[in-house]
mmCIF file of C-alpha atoms in Angstrom:
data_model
loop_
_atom_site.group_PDB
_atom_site.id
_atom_site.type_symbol
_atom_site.label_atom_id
_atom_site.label_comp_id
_atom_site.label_asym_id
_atom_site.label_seq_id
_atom_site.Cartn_x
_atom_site.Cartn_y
_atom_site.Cartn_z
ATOM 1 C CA UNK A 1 147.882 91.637 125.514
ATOM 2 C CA UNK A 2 148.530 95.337 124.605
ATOM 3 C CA UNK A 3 145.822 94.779 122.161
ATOM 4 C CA UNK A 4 143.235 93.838 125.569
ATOM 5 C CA UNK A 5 143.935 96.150 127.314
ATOM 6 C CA UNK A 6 143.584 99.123 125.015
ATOM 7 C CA UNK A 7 140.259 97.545 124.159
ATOM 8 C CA UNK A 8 139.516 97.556 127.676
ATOM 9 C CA UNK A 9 140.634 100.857 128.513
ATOM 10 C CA UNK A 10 137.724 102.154 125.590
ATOM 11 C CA UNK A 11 135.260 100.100 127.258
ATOM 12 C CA UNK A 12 136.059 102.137 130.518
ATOM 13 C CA UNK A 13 136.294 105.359 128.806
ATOM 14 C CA UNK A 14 132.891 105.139 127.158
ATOM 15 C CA UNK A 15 131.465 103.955 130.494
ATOM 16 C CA UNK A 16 132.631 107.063 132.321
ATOM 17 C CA UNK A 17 131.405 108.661 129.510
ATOM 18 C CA UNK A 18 127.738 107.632 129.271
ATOM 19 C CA UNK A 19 127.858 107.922 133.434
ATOM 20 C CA UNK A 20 129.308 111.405 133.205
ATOM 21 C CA UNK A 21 126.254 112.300 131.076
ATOM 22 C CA UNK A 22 124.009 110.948 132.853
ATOM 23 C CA UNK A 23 125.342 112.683 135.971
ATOM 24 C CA UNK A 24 125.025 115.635 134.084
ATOM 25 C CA UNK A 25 121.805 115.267 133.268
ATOM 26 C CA UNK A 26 120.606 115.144 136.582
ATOM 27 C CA UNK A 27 122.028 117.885 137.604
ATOM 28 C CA UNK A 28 121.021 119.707 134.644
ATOM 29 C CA UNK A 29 117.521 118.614 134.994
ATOM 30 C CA UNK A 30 117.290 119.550 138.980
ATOM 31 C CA UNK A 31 118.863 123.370 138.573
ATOM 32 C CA UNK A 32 116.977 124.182 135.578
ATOM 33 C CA UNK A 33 113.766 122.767 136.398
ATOM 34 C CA UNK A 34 111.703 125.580 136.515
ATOM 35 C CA UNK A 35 112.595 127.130 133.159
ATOM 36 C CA UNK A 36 112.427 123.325 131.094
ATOM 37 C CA UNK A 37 108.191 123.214 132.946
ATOM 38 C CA UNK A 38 108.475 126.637 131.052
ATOM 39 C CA UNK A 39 109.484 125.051 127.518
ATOM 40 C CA UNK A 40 107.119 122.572 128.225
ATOM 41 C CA UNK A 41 104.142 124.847 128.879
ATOM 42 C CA UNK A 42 104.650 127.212 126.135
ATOM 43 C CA UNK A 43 104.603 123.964 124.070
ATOM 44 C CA UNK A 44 101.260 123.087 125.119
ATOM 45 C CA UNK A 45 98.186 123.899 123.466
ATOM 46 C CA UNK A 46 96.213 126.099 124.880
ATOM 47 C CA UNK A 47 92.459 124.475 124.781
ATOM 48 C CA UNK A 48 91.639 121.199 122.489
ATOM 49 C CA UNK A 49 87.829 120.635 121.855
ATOM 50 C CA UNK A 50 86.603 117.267 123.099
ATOM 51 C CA UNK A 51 82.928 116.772 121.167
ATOM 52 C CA UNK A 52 81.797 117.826 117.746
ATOM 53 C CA UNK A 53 79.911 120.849 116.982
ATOM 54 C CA UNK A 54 82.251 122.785 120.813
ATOM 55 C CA UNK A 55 83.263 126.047 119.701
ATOM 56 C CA UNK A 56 85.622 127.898 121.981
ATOM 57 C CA UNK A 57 86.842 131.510 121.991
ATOM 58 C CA UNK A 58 88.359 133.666 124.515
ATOM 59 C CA UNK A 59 86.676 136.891 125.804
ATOM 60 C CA UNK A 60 87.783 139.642 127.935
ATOM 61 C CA UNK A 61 87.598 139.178 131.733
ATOM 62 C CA UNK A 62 86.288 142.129 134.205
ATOM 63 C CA UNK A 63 85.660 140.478 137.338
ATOM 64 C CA UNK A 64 87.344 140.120 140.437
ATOM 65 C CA UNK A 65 91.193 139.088 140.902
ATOM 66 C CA UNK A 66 91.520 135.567 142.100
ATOM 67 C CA UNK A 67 92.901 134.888 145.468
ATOM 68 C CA UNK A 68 96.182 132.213 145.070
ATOM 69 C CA UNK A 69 95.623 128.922 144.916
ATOM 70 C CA UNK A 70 98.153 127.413 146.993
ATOM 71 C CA UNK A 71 97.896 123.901 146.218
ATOM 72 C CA UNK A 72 95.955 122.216 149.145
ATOM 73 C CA UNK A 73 92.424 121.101 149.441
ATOM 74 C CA UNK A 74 90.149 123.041 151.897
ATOM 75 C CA UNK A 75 87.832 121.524 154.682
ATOM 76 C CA UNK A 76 85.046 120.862 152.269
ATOM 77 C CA UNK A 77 87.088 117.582 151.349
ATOM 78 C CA UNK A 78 87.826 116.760 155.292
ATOM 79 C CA UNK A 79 88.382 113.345 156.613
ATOM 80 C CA UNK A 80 86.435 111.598 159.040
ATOM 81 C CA UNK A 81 87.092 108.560 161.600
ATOM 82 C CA UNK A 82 85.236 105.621 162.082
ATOM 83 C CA UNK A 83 85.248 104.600 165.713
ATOM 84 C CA UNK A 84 85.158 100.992 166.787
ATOM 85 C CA UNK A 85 81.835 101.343 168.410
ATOM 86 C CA UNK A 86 80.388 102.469 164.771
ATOM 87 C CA UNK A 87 80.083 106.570 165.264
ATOM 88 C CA UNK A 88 81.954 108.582 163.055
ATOM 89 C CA UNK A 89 83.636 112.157 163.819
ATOM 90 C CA UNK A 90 85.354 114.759 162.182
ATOM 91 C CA UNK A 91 89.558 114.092 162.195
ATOM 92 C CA UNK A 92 92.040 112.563 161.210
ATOM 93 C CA UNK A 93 94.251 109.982 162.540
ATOM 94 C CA UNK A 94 97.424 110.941 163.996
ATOM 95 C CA UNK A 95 99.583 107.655 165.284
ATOM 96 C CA UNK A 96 99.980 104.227 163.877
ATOM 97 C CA UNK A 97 98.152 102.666 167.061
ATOM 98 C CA UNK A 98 94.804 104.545 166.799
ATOM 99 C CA UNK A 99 91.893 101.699 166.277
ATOM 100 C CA UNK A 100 89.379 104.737 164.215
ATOM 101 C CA UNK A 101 89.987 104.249 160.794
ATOM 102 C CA UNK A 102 89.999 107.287 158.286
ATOM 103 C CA UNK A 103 86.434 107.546 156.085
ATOM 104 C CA UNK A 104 84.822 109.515 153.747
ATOM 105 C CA UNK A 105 81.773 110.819 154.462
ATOM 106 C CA UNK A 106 79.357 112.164 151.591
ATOM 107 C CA UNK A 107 76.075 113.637 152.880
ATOM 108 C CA UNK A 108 73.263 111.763 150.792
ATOM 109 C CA UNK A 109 70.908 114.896 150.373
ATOM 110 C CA UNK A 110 71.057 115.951 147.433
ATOM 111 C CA UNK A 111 71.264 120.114 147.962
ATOM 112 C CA UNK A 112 71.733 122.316 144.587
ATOM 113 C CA UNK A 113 73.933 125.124 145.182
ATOM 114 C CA UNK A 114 72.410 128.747 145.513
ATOM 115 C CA UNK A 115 71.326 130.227 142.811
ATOM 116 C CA UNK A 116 73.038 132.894 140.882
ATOM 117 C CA UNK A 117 72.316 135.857 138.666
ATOM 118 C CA UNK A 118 72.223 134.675 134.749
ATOM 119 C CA UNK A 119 75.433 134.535 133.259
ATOM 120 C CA UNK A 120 77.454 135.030 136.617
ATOM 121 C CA UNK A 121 80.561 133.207 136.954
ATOM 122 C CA UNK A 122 80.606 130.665 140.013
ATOM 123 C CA UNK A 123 84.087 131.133 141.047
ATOM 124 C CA UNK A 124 86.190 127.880 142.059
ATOM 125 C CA UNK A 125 86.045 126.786 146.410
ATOM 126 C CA UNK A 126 89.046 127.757 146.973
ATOM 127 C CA UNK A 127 87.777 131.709 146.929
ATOM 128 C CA UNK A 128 84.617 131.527 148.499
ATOM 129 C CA UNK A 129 86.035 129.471 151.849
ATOM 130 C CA UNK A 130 89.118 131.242 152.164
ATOM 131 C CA UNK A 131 87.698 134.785 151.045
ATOM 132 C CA UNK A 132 87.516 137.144 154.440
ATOM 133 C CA UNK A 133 83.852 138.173 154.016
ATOM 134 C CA UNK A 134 82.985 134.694 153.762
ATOM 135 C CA UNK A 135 81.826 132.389 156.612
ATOM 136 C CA UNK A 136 83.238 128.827 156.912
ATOM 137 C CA UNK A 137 81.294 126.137 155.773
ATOM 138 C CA UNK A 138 78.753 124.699 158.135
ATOM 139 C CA UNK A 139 79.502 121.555 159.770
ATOM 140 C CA UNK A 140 76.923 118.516 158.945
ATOM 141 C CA UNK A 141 74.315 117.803 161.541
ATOM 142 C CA UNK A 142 74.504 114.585 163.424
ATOM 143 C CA UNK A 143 71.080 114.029 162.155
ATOM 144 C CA UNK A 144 72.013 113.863 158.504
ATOM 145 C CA UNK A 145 72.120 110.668 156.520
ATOM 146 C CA UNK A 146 75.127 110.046 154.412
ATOM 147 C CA UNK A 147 77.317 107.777 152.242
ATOM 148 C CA UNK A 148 80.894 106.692 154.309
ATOM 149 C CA UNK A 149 83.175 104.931 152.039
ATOM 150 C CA UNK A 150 85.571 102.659 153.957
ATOM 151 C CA UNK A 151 88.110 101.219 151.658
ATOM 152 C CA UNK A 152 86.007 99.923 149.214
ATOM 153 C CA UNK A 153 82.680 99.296 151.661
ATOM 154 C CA UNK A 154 79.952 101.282 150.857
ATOM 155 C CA UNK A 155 78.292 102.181 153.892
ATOM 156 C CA UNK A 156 75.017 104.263 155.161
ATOM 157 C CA UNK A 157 75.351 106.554 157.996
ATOM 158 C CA UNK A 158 72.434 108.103 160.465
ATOM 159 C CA UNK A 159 73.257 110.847 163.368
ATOM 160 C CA UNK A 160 76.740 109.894 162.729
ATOM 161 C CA UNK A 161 76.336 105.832 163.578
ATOM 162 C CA UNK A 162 77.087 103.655 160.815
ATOM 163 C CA UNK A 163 73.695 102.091 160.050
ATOM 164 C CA UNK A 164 73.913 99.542 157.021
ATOM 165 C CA UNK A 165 76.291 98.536 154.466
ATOM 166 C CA UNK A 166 75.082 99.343 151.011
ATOM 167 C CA UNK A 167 77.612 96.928 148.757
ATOM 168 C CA UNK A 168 81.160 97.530 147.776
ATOM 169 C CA UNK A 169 82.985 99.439 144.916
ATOM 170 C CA UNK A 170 83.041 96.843 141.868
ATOM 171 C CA UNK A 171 86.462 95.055 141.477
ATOM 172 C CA UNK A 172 89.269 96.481 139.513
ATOM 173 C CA UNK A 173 88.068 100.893 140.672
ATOM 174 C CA UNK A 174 89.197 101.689 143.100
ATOM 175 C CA UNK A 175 91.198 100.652 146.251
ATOM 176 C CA UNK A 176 89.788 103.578 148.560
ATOM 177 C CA UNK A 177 87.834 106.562 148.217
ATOM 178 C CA UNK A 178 89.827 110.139 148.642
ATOM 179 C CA UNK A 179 87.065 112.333 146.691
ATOM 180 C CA UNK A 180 83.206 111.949 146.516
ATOM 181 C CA UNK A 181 80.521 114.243 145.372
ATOM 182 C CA UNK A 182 76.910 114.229 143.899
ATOM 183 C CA UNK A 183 76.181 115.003 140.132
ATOM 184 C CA UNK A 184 72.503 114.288 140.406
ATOM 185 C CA UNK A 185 70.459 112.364 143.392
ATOM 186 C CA UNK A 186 70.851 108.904 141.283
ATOM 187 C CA UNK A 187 74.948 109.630 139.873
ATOM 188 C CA UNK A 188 78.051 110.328 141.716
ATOM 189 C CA UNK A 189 81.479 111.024 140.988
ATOM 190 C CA UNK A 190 84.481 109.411 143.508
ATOM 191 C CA UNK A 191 88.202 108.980 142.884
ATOM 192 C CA UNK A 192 91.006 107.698 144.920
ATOM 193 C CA UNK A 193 93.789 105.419 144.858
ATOM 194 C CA UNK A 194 94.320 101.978 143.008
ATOM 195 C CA UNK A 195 97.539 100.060 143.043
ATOM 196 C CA UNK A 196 98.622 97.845 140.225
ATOM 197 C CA UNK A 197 101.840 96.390 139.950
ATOM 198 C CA UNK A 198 103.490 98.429 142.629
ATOM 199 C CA UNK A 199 101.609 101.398 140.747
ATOM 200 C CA UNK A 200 99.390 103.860 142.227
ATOM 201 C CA UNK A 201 97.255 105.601 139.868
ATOM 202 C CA UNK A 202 94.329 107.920 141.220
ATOM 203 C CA UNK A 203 91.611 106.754 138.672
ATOM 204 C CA UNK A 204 87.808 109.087 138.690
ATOM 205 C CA UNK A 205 84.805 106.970 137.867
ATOM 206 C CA UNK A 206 81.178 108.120 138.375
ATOM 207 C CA UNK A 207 78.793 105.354 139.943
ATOM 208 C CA UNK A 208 75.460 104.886 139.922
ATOM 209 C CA UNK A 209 73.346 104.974 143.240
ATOM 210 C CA UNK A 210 72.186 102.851 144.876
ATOM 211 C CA UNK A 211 73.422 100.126 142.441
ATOM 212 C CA UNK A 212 76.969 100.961 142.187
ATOM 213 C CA UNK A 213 77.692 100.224 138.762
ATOM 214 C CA UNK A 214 80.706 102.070 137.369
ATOM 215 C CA UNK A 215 82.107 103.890 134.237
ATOM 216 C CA UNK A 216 85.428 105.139 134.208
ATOM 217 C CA UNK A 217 85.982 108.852 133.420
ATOM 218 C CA UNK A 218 89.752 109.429 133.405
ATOM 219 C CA UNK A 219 92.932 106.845 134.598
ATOM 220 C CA UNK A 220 95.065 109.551 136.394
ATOM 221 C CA UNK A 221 94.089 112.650 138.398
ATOM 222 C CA UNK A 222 96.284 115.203 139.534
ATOM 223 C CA UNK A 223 97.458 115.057 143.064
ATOM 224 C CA UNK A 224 93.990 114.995 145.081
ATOM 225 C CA UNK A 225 95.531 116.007 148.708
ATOM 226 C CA UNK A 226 96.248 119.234 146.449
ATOM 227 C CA UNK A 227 93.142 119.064 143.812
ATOM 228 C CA UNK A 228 90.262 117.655 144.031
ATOM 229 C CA UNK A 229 87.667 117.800 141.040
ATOM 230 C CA UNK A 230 85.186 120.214 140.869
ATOM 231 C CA UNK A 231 81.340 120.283 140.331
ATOM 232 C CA UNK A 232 79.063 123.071 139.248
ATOM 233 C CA UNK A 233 75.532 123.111 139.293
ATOM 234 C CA UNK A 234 73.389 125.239 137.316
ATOM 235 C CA UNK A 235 69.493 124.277 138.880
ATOM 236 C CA UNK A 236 67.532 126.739 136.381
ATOM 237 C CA UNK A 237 69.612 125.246 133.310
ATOM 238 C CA UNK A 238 69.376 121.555 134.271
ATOM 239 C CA UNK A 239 73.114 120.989 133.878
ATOM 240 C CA UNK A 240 75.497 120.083 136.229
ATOM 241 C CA UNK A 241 79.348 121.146 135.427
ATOM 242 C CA UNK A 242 82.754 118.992 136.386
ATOM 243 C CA UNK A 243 86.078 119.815 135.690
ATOM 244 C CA UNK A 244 88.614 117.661 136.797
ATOM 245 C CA UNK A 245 92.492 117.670 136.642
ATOM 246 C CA UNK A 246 94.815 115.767 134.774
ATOM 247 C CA UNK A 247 98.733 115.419 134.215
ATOM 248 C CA UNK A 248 101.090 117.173 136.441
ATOM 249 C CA UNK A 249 103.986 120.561 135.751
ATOM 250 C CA UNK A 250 106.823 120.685 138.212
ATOM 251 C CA UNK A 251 108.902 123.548 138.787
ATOM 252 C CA UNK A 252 110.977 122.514 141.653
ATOM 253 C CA UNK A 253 110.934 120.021 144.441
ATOM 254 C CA UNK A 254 108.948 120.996 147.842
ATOM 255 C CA UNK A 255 106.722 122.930 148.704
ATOM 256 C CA UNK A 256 104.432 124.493 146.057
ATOM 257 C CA UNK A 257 105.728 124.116 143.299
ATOM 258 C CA UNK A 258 103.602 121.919 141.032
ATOM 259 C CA UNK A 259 100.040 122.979 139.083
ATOM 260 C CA UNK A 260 98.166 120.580 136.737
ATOM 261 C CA UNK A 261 98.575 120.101 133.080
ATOM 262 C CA UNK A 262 95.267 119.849 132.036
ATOM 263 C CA UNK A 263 91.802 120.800 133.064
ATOM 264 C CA UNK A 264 88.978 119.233 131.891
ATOM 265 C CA UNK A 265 85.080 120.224 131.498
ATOM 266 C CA UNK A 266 82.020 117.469 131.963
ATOM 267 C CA UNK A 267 79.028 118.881 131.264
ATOM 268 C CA UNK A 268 75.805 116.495 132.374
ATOM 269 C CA UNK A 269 72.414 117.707 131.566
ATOM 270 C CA UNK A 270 69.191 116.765 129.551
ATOM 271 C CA UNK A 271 71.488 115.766 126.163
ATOM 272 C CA UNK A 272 74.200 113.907 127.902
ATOM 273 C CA UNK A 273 72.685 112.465 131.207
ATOM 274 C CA UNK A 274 75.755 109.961 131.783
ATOM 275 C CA UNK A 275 78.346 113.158 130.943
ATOM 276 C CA UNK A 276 80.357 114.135 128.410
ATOM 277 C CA UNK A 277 83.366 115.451 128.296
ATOM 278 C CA UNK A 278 83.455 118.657 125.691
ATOM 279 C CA UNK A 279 86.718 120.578 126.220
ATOM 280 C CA UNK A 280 89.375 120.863 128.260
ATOM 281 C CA UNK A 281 92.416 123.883 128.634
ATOM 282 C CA UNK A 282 96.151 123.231 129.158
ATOM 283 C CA UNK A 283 98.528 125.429 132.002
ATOM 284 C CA UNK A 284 99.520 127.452 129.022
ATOM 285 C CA UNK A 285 95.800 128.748 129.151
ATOM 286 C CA UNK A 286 95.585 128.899 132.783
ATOM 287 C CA UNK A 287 93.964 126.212 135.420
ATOM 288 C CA UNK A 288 89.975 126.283 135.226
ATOM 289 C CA UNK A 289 88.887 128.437 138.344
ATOM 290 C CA UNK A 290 85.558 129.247 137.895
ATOM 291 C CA UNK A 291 82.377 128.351 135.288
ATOM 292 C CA UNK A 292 79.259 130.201 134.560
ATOM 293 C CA UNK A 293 76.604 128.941 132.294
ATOM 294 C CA UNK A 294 73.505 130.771 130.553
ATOM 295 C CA UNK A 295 72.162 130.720 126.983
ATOM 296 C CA UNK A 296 73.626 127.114 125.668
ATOM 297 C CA UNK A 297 76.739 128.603 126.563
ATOM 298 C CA UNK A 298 79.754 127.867 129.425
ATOM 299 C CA UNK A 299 81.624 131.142 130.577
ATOM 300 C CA UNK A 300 85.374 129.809 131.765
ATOM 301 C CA UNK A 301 87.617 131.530 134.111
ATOM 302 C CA UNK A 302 91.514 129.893 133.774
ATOM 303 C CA UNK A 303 94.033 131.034 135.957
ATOM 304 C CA UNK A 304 97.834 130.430 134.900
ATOM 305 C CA UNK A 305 99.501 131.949 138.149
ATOM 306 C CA UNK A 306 102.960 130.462 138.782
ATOM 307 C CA UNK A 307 103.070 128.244 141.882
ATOM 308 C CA UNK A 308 104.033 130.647 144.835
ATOM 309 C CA UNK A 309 107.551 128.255 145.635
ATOM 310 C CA UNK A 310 109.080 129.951 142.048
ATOM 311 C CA UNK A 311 110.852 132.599 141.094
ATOM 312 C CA UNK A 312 107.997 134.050 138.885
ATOM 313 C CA UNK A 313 104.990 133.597 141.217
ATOM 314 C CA UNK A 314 103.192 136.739 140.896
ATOM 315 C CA UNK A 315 99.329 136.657 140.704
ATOM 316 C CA UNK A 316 98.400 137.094 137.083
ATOM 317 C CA UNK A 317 95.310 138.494 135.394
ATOM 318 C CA UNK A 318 92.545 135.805 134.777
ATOM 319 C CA UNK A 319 91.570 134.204 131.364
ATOM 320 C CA UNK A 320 87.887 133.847 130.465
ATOM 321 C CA UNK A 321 86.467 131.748 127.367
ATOM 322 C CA UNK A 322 83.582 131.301 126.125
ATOM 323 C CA UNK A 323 82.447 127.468 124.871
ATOM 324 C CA UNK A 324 79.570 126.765 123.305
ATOM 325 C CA UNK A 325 78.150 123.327 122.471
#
């Protein structure tokens, strides 16, 4: 009997033991969060290439200092509603009753952006909507045809009226459409959510228009209510640019406080119509803010500014790197 209950009195003792530890771990893990994200980063590599025969160096930056990035997604991605007579609106819903249901809306003209001087750098949204000498971004006219994706419906709009249905997603993409945006007048790009298993994953895929067909790009992205891909076009080059996010650094809980691992670069053009993906640049190199493209070669801006809800947020000089391919 003595015998049982020492034995059993170890048994407790290494239980208290392994929960103490585990306790302790937590607790460890949600003071020093911040500085084990900074182990983590410095552990990173800064840029991996992606393709044979991509060269990457880093150059010195002189342009202008990036405004902060604070982690949310700016009215070019806004939502629309889809009202039960078939017109869609600008907005959002806001209570559990309301009969619109949330859309995305992706105009279907196909409208390079402006062109810039050779060799400038075509910083990331984020500055040019929220810089002070910059107007908004014009609102769509009602007389615009465009793409709405409802769930996985594929529909056409016309003055803001639903007008056809085009076909669905294919099976096993995508669940719902939370990003959308052209790479050429024949090939988009759209992510969103897709739960498996009690899993939600927000996969990226580019489809083909108007069949549909689709080729996934990456399983995961980075929170897309806080970072949405980005696209790039360079008209006189034939190229079109995307860099999307991957992976995600935490350095506290709430608020801003979380940037994403990795960013990576798709370059489309004349060599690689369907894409390619030829490099892409970790947090300890800075997130990819900005691309410029002239001579065969990609001109990268990578900012590695602390999230603004920890200790060491202050704005840091950009990066800029060269690749060429």
């Amino acid at each position: 009997m003595k015998t049982f209950l020492i034995s059993l009195g170890g048994f407790f003792a290494v239980v208290l033991i392994i929960a103490a530890l585990i306790i302790g771990w937590f607790i460890y893990s949600f003071v020093f969060v911040d500085a084990r994200t900074e182990r983590q980063v410095n552990r990173l590599d800064e840029y991996k290439t992606l393709r044979e025969g991509v060269a990457v160096t880093e150059s010195t930056y002189d342009g202008p200092q990036l405004i902060r990035d604070y982690g949310r997604v700016p009215s070019k991605g806004r939502d629309w509603l889809l009202q039960p007579d078939g017109t869609i609106e600008p907005g959002i819903r806001v209570f559990d009753g309301d009969e619109a249901v949330a859309v995305r809306r992706l105009p279907m003209v196909y409208t390079p952006e402006p062109a810039t001087e050779p060799g400038e750098v075509k910083l990331g949204y984020v500055e040019d909507w929220l810089a002070e000498d910059r107007e908004q971004p014009p609102e769509p006219t009602a007389e615009a045809l465009a793409l709405i994706f409802n769930g996985r419906s594929v529909l056409t709009g016309e003055q803001n009226r639903i007008a056809t249905e085009l076909g669905e997603l294919p099976e096993h993409t995508l669940d719902g459409v939370d990003f959308a945006d052209w790479i050429t007048p024949h090939l988009m790009v759209v992510a969103g959510g897709r739960r498996v298993d009690g899993i939600v994953s927000n996969p990226l895929y580019q489809l083909r228009y108007p069949e549909l067909t689709a080729h996934k790009i990456a399983d995961d992205l980075y929170y897309l209510f806080s970072k949405t891909p980005d696209v790039y076009r360079f008209s006189e080059q034939g190229a079109t640019v995307l860099v999307y996010f991957t992976g995600s650094l935490m350095w506290g809980f709430g608020g801003d406080v979380n940037k994403p691992e990795q960013s990576v670069i798709r370059v489309y053009n004349a060599t690689w119509p369907e894409g390619q993906d030829i490099a892409q640049f970790s947090f300890k190199a800075g997130t990819v803010r900005g691309i410029g493209y002239q001579q065969g070669k990609l001109t990268v801006v990578t900012d590695s500014t602390r999230p603004s809800g920890v200790k060491q947020h202050e704005i840091r000089k950009p990066r800029q790197w060269q690749i060429a391919f």
